[in-house]
Coordinates of C-alpha atoms and ligand atoms in Angstrom, one line a residue:
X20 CA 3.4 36.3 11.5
X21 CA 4.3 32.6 10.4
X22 CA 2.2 31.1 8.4
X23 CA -0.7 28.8 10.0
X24 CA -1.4 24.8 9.1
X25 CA -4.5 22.9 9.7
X26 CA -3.3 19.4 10.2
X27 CA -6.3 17.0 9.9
X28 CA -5.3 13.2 11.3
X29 CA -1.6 15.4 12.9
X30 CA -1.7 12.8 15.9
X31 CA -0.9 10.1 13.4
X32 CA 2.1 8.6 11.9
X33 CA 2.6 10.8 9.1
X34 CA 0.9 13.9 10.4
X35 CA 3.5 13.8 13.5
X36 CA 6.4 13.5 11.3
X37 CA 5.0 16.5 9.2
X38 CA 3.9 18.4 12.2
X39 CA 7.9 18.4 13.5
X40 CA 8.6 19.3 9.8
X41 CA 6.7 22.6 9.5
X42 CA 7.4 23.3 13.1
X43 CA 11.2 23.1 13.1
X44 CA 10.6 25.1 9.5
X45 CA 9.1 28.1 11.5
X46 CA 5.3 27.5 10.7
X47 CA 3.0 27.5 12.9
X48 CA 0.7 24.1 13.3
X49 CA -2.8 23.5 14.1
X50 CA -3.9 19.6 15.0
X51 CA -7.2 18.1 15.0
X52 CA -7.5 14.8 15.2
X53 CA -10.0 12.3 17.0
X54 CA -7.5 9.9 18.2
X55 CA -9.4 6.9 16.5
X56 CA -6.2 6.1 15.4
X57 CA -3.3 7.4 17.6
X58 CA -2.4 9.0 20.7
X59 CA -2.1 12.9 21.9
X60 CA 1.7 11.7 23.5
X61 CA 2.3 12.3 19.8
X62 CA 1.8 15.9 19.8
X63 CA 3.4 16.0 23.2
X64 CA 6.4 14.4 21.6
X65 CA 6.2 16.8 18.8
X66 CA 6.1 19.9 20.7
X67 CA 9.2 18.7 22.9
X68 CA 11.5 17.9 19.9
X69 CA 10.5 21.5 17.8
X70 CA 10.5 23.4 21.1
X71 CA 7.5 24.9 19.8
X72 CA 3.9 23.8 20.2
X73 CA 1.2 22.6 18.3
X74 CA -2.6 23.9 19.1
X75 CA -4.4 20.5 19.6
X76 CA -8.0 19.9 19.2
X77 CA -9.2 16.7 19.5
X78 CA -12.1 16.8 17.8
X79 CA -13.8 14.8 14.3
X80 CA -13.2 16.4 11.7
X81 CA -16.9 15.7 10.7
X82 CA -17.9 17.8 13.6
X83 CA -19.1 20.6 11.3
X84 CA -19.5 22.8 14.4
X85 CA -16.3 22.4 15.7
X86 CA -14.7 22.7 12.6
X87 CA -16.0 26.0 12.7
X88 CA -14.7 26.7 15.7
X89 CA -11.2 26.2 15.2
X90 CA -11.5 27.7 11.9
X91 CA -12.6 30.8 13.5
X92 CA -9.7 30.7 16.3
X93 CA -6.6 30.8 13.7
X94 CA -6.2 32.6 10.8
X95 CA -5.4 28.8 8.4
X96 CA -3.7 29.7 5.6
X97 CA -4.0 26.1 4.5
X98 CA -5.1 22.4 5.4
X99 CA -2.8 19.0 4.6
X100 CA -6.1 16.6 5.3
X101 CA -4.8 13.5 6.4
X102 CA -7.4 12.2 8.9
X103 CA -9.1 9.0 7.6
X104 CA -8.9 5.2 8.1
X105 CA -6.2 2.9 6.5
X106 CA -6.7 -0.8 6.9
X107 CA -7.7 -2.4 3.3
X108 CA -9.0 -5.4 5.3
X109 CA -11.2 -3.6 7.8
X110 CA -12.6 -1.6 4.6
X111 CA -13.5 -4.9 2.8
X112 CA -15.2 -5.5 5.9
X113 CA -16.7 -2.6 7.2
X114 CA -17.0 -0.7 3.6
X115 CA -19.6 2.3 4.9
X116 CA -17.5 3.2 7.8
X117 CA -14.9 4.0 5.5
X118 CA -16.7 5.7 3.1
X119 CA -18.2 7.8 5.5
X120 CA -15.5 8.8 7.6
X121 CA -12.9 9.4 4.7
X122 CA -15.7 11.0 2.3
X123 CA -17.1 12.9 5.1
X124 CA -14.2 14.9 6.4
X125 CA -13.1 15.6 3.1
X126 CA -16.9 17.5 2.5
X127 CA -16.2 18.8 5.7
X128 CA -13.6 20.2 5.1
X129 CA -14.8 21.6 1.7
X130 CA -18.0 22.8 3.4
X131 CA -16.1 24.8 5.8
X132 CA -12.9 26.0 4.3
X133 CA -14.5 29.0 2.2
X134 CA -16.4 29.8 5.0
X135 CA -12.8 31.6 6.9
X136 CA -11.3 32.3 3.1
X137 CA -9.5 29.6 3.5
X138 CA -8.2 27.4 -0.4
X139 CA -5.7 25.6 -0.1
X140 CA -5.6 22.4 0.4
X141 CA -2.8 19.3 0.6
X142 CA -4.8 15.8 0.0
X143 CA -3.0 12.6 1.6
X144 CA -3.4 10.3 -1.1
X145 CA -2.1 6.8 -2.0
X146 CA -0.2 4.4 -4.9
X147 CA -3.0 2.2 -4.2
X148 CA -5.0 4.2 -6.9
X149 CA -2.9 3.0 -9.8
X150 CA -4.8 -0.3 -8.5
X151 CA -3.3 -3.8 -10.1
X152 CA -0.9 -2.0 -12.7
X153 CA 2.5 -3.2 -13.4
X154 CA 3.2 -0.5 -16.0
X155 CA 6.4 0.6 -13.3
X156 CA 7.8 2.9 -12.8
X157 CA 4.1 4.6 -11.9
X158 CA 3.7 7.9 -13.2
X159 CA 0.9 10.2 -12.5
X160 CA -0.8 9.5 -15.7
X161 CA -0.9 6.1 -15.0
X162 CA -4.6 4.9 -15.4
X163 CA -6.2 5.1 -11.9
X164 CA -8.4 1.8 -10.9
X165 CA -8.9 0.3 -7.3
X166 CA -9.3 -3.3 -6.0
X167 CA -10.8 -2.1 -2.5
X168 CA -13.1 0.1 -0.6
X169 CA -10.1 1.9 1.0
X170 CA -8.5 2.4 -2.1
X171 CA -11.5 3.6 -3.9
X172 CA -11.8 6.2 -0.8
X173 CA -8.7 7.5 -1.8
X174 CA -9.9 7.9 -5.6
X175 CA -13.3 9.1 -5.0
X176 CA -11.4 11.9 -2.7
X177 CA -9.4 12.5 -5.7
X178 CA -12.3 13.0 -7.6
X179 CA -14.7 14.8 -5.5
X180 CA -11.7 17.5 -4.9
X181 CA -10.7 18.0 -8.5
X182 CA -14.9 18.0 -9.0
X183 CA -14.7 20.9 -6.5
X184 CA -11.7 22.7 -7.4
X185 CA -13.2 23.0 -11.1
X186 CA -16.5 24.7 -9.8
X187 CA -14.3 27.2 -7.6
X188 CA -11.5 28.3 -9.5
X189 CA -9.8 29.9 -6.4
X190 CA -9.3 26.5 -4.6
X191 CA -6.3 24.8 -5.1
X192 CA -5.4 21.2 -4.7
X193 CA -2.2 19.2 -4.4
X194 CA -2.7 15.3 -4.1
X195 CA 0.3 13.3 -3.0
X196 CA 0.2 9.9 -3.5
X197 CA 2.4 8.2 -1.2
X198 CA 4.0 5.1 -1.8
X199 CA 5.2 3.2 1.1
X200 CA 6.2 5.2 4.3
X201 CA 8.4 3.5 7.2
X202 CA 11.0 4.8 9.0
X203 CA 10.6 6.9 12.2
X204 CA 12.3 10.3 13.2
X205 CA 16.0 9.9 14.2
X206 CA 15.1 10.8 17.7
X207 CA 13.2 7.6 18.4
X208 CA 10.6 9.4 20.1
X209 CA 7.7 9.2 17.1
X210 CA 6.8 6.6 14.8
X211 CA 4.4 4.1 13.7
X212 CA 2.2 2.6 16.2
X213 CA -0.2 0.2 14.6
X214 CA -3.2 -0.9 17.2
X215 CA -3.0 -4.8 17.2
X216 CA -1.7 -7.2 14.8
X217 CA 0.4 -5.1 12.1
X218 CA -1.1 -5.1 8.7
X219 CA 2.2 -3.8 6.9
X220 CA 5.8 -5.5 6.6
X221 CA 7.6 -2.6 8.0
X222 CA 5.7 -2.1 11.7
X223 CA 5.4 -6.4 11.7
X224 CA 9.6 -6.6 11.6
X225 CA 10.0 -4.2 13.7
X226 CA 7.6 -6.5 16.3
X227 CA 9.7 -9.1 15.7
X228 CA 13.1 -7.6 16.2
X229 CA 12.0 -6.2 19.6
X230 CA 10.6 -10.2 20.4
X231 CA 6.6 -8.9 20.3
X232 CA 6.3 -11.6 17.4
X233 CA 8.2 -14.9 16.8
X234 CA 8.9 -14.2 12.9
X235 CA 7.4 -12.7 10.0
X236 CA 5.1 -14.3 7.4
X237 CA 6.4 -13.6 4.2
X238 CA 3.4 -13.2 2.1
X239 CA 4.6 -15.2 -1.5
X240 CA 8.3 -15.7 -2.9
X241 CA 6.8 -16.6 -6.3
X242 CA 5.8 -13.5 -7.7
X243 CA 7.6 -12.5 -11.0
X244 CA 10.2 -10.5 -9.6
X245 CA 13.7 -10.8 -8.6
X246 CA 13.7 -12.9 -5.6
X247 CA 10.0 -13.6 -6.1
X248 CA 9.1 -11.9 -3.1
X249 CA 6.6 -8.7 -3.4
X250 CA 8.7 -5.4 -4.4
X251 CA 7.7 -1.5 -3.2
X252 CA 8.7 1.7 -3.1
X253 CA 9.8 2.5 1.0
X254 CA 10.2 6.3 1.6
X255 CA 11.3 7.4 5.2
X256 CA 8.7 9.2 6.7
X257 CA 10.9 12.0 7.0
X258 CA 11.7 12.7 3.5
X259 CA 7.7 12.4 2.9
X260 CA 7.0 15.0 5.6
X261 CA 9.5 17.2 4.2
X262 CA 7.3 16.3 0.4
X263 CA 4.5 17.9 2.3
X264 CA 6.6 20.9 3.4
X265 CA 7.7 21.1 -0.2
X266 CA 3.8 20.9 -1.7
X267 CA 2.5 23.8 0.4
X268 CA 5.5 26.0 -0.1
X269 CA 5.2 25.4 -4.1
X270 CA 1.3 25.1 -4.1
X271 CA -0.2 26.1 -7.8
X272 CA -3.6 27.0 -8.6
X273 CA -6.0 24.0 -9.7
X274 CA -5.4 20.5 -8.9
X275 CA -1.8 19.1 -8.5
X276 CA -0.9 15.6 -8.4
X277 CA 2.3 14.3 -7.3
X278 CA 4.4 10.8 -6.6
X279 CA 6.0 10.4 -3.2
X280 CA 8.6 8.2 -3.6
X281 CA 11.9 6.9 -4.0
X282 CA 12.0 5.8 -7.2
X283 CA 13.6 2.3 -6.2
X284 CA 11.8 -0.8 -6.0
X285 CA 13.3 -3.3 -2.9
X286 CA 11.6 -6.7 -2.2
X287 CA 10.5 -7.9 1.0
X288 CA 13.9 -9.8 1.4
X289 CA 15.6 -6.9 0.6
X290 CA 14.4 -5.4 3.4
X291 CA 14.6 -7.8 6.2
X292 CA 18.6 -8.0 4.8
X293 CA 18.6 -4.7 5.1
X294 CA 17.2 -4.2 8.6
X295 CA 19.5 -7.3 10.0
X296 CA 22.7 -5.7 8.9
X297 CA 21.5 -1.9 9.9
X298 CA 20.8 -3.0 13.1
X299 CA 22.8 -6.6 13.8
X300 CA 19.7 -8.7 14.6
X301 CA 18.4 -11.2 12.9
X302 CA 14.2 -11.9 11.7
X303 CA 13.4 -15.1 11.5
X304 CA 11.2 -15.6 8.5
X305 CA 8.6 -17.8 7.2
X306 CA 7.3 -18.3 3.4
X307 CA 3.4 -18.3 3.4
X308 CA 1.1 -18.1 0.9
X309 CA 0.5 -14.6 -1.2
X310 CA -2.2 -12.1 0.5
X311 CA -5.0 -11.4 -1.7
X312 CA -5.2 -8.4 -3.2
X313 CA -1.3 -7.6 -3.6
X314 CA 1.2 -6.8 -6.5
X315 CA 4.1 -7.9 -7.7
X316 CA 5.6 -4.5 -8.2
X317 CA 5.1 -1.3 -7.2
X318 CA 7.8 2.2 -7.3
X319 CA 7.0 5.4 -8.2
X320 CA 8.3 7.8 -10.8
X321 CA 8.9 10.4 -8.6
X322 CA 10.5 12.9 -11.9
X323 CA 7.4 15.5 -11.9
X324 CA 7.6 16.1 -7.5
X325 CA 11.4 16.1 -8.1
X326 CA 11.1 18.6 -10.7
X327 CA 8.0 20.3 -9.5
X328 CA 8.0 20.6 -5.9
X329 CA 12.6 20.7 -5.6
X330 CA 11.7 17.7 -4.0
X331 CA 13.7 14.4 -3.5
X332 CA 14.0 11.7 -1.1
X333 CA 17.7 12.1 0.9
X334 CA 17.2 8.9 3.5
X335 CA 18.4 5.6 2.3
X336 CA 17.0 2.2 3.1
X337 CA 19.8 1.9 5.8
X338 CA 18.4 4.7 7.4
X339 CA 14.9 3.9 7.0
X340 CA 15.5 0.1 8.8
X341 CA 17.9 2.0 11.8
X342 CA 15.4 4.7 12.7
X343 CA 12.1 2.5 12.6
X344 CA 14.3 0.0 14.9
X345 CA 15.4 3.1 16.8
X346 CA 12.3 3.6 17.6
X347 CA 11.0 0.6 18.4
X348 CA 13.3 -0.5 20.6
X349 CA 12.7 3.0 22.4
X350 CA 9.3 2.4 22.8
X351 CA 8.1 -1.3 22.6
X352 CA 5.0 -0.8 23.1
X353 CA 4.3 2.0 21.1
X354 CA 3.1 5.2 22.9
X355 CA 0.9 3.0 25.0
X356 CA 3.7 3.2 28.4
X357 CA 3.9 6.6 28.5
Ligands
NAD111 P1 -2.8 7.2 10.9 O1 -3.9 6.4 11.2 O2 -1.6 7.1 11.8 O3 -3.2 8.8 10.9 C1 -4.6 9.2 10.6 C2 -5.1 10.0 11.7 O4 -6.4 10.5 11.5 C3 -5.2 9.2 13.1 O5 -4.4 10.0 14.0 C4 -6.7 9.2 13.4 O6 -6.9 9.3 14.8 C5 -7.2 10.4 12.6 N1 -8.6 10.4 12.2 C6 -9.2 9.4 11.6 N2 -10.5 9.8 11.3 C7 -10.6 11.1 11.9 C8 -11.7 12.0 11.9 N3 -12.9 11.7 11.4 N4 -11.5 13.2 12.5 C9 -10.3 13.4 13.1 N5 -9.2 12.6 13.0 C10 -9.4 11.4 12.4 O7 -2.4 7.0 9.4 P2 -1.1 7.6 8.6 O8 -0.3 6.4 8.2 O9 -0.5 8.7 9.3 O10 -1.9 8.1 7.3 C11 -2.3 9.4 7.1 C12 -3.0 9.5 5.8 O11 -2.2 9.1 4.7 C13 -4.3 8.7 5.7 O12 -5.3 9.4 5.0 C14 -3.8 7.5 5.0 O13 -4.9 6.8 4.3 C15 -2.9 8.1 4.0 N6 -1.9 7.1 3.5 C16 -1.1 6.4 4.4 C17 -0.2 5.4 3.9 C18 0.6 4.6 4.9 O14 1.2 3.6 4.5 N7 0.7 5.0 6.2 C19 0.0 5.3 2.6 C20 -0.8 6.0 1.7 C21 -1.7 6.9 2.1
UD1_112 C1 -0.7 -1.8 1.7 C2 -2.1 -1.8 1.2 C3 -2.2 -0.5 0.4 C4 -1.9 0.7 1.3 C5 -0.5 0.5 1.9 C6 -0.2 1.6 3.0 C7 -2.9 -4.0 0.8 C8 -3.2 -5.1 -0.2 N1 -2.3 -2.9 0.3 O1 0.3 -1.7 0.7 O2 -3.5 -0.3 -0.1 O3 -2.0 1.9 0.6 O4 -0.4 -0.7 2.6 O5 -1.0 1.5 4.1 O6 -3.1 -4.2 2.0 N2 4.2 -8.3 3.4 C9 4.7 -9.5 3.9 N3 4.4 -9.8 5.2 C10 3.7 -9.0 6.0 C11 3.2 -7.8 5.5 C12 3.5 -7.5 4.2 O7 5.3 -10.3 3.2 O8 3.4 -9.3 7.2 C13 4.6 -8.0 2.0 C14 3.4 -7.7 1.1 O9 3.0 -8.8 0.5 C15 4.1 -6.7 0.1 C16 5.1 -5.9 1.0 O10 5.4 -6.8 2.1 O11 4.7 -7.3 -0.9 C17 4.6 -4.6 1.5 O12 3.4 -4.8 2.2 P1 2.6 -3.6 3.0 O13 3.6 -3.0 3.9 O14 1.4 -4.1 3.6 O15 2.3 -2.5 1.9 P2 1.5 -2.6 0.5 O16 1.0 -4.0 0.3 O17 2.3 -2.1 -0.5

């Protein structure tokens, strides 16, 4: 019998990518997602490109009931939670409705899990817990310290799991912070479909490549760095499902926290160069002022998931800017035409 994930949030960008992952790896893949955030063509997609399928529920994962439910259909022999919301303006914003939905499905979750026997569980994380730090490259041991309600979701996730796992010494935890995913799956067919004006460099270039946006904003080219311009850690999606494959196949007892990243720091010229010459167009550009609330720098030590977890990333920046245009170009309006 293969071995059965609950995928909270599978529908979206990085649950897809992982989804196909463990799929094409022989596991067997359980989705629930709401859709607040992404589109069931997704899964559809998904399913087409394994040749397998994915058992889709689309449900919140707050729905203790359902939860239930599903819980009792499959056999889960562990849960990679990454449903939640992700914009750091909206959260400055609308603050409760991000503390309730990405608390909530994490007590959900907890509430529910020993119910079916089920402790294992993969927590999607983010480098926006090491907060306003410069001390790079980040390590895991990095003081933790947030400069937005988003962010301080992510740490009080951390917290109230590690609180958890402590009380119950059978449930184990593995937190991956991720540092900056981009990139798409070579096929074209899945990828990164932000709803409305792009809050991240990766999604906005690729908008203006394919002509949905004049140019791109540059947000500050007098930062301390290099070229001045902001510098972050980009890891293909790929390589960061296959991080998630590696965490559940090399889960240990307690609580586990890992880097996802490259290890290389590139600056937001960097990658526009990049993309042009992986893909022979050009973005037109535009220097602005800095966005409030960012870093200079940001890149992961990635040694302990490299070590721990036989775990490194294998797709370069080239490939990153080609598959994110690849898919783009595929589908220009995201999922939306299909
Ligand atoms: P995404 O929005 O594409 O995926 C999240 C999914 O969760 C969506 O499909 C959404 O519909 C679903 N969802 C939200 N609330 C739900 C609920 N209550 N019940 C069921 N489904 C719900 O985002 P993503 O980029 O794939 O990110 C996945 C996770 O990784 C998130 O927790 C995010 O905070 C975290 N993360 C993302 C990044 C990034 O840059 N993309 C970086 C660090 C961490
Ligand atoms: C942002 C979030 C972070 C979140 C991460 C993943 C903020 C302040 N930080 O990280 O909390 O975990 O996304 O969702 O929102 N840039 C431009 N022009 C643009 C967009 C971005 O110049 O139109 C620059 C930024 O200033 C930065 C770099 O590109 O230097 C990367 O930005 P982005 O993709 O938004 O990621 P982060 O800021 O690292």
């Amino acid at each position: 019998m293969p071995e059965t994930l609950l995928l909270t949030g599978g529908a979206g960008y990085i649950g897809s990518h992982t989804a196909l992952t463990l799929l094409r790896r022989g596991r067997d893949v359980v989705v629930v997602d709401d859709l607040s955030n992404s589109s069931a063509e997704s899964i559809r997609r998904v399913n087409r490109l394994s040749g397998r399928e994915a058992v889709f529920y689309e449900a919140d994962v707050r729905d203790r009931g359902k939860l239930k439910e599903i819980f009792a259909n499959h056999k889960i022999d562990a849960v990679i939670h990454f449903a939640g919301y992700k914009a750091v303006g909206e959260s400055v914003a609308e603050p409760l409705k991000y503390y309730q939905n990405n608390l909530d499905t994490t007590l959900a979750l907890c509430e529910t899990m020993p119910q079916f026997g089920v402790n294992r569980l993969i927590f999607s994380s983010s480098a926006t817990v090491y907060g306003t730090s410069q001390n790079v490259p980040l390590k895991e041991s990095e003081p933790t310290g947030c400069v937005n309600p988003y962010g301080r979701t992510k740490l009080m996730n951390e917290e109230i799991l590690t609180d958890y796992a402590n009380a119950n010494k059978e449930f184990a935890v593995t937190i991956l912070r991720y540092f900056n995913p981009v990139g798409a799956d070579p096929s074209g067919e899945i990828g990164e479909d932000p709803r409305g004006i792009p809050n991240n460099l990766m999604p906005y270039i690729t908008q203006v490549a394919v002509g949905r946006r004049p140019k791109l904003y540059v947000f500050g080219a007098d930062y301390p760095t290099p070229d001045g311009t902001g510098v972050r850690d980009y890891i293909h999606v790929a390589d960061l499902a296959e991080g998630h494959a590696a965490a559940y196949e090399r889960m240990k007892p307690g609580v586990n926290v890992y880097n996802l990243g490259s290890g290389a720091g590139h600056s937001v010229l960097e990658l526009v160069r990049a993309y042009e010459e992986a893909n022979g167009v050009e973005i037109p550009y535009e220097i602005t002022g800095r966005r409030p609330g960012d870093v200079a720098q940001s890149y992961a030590d990635p040694g302990k998931a490299n070590r721990e977890l036989n775990w490194k990333t294998k797709r370069t920046l080239r490939d990153i800017c080609r598959d994110a245009h690849n898919w783009q170009t595929r589908n220009p309006e995201g999922y939306q035409k299909s």
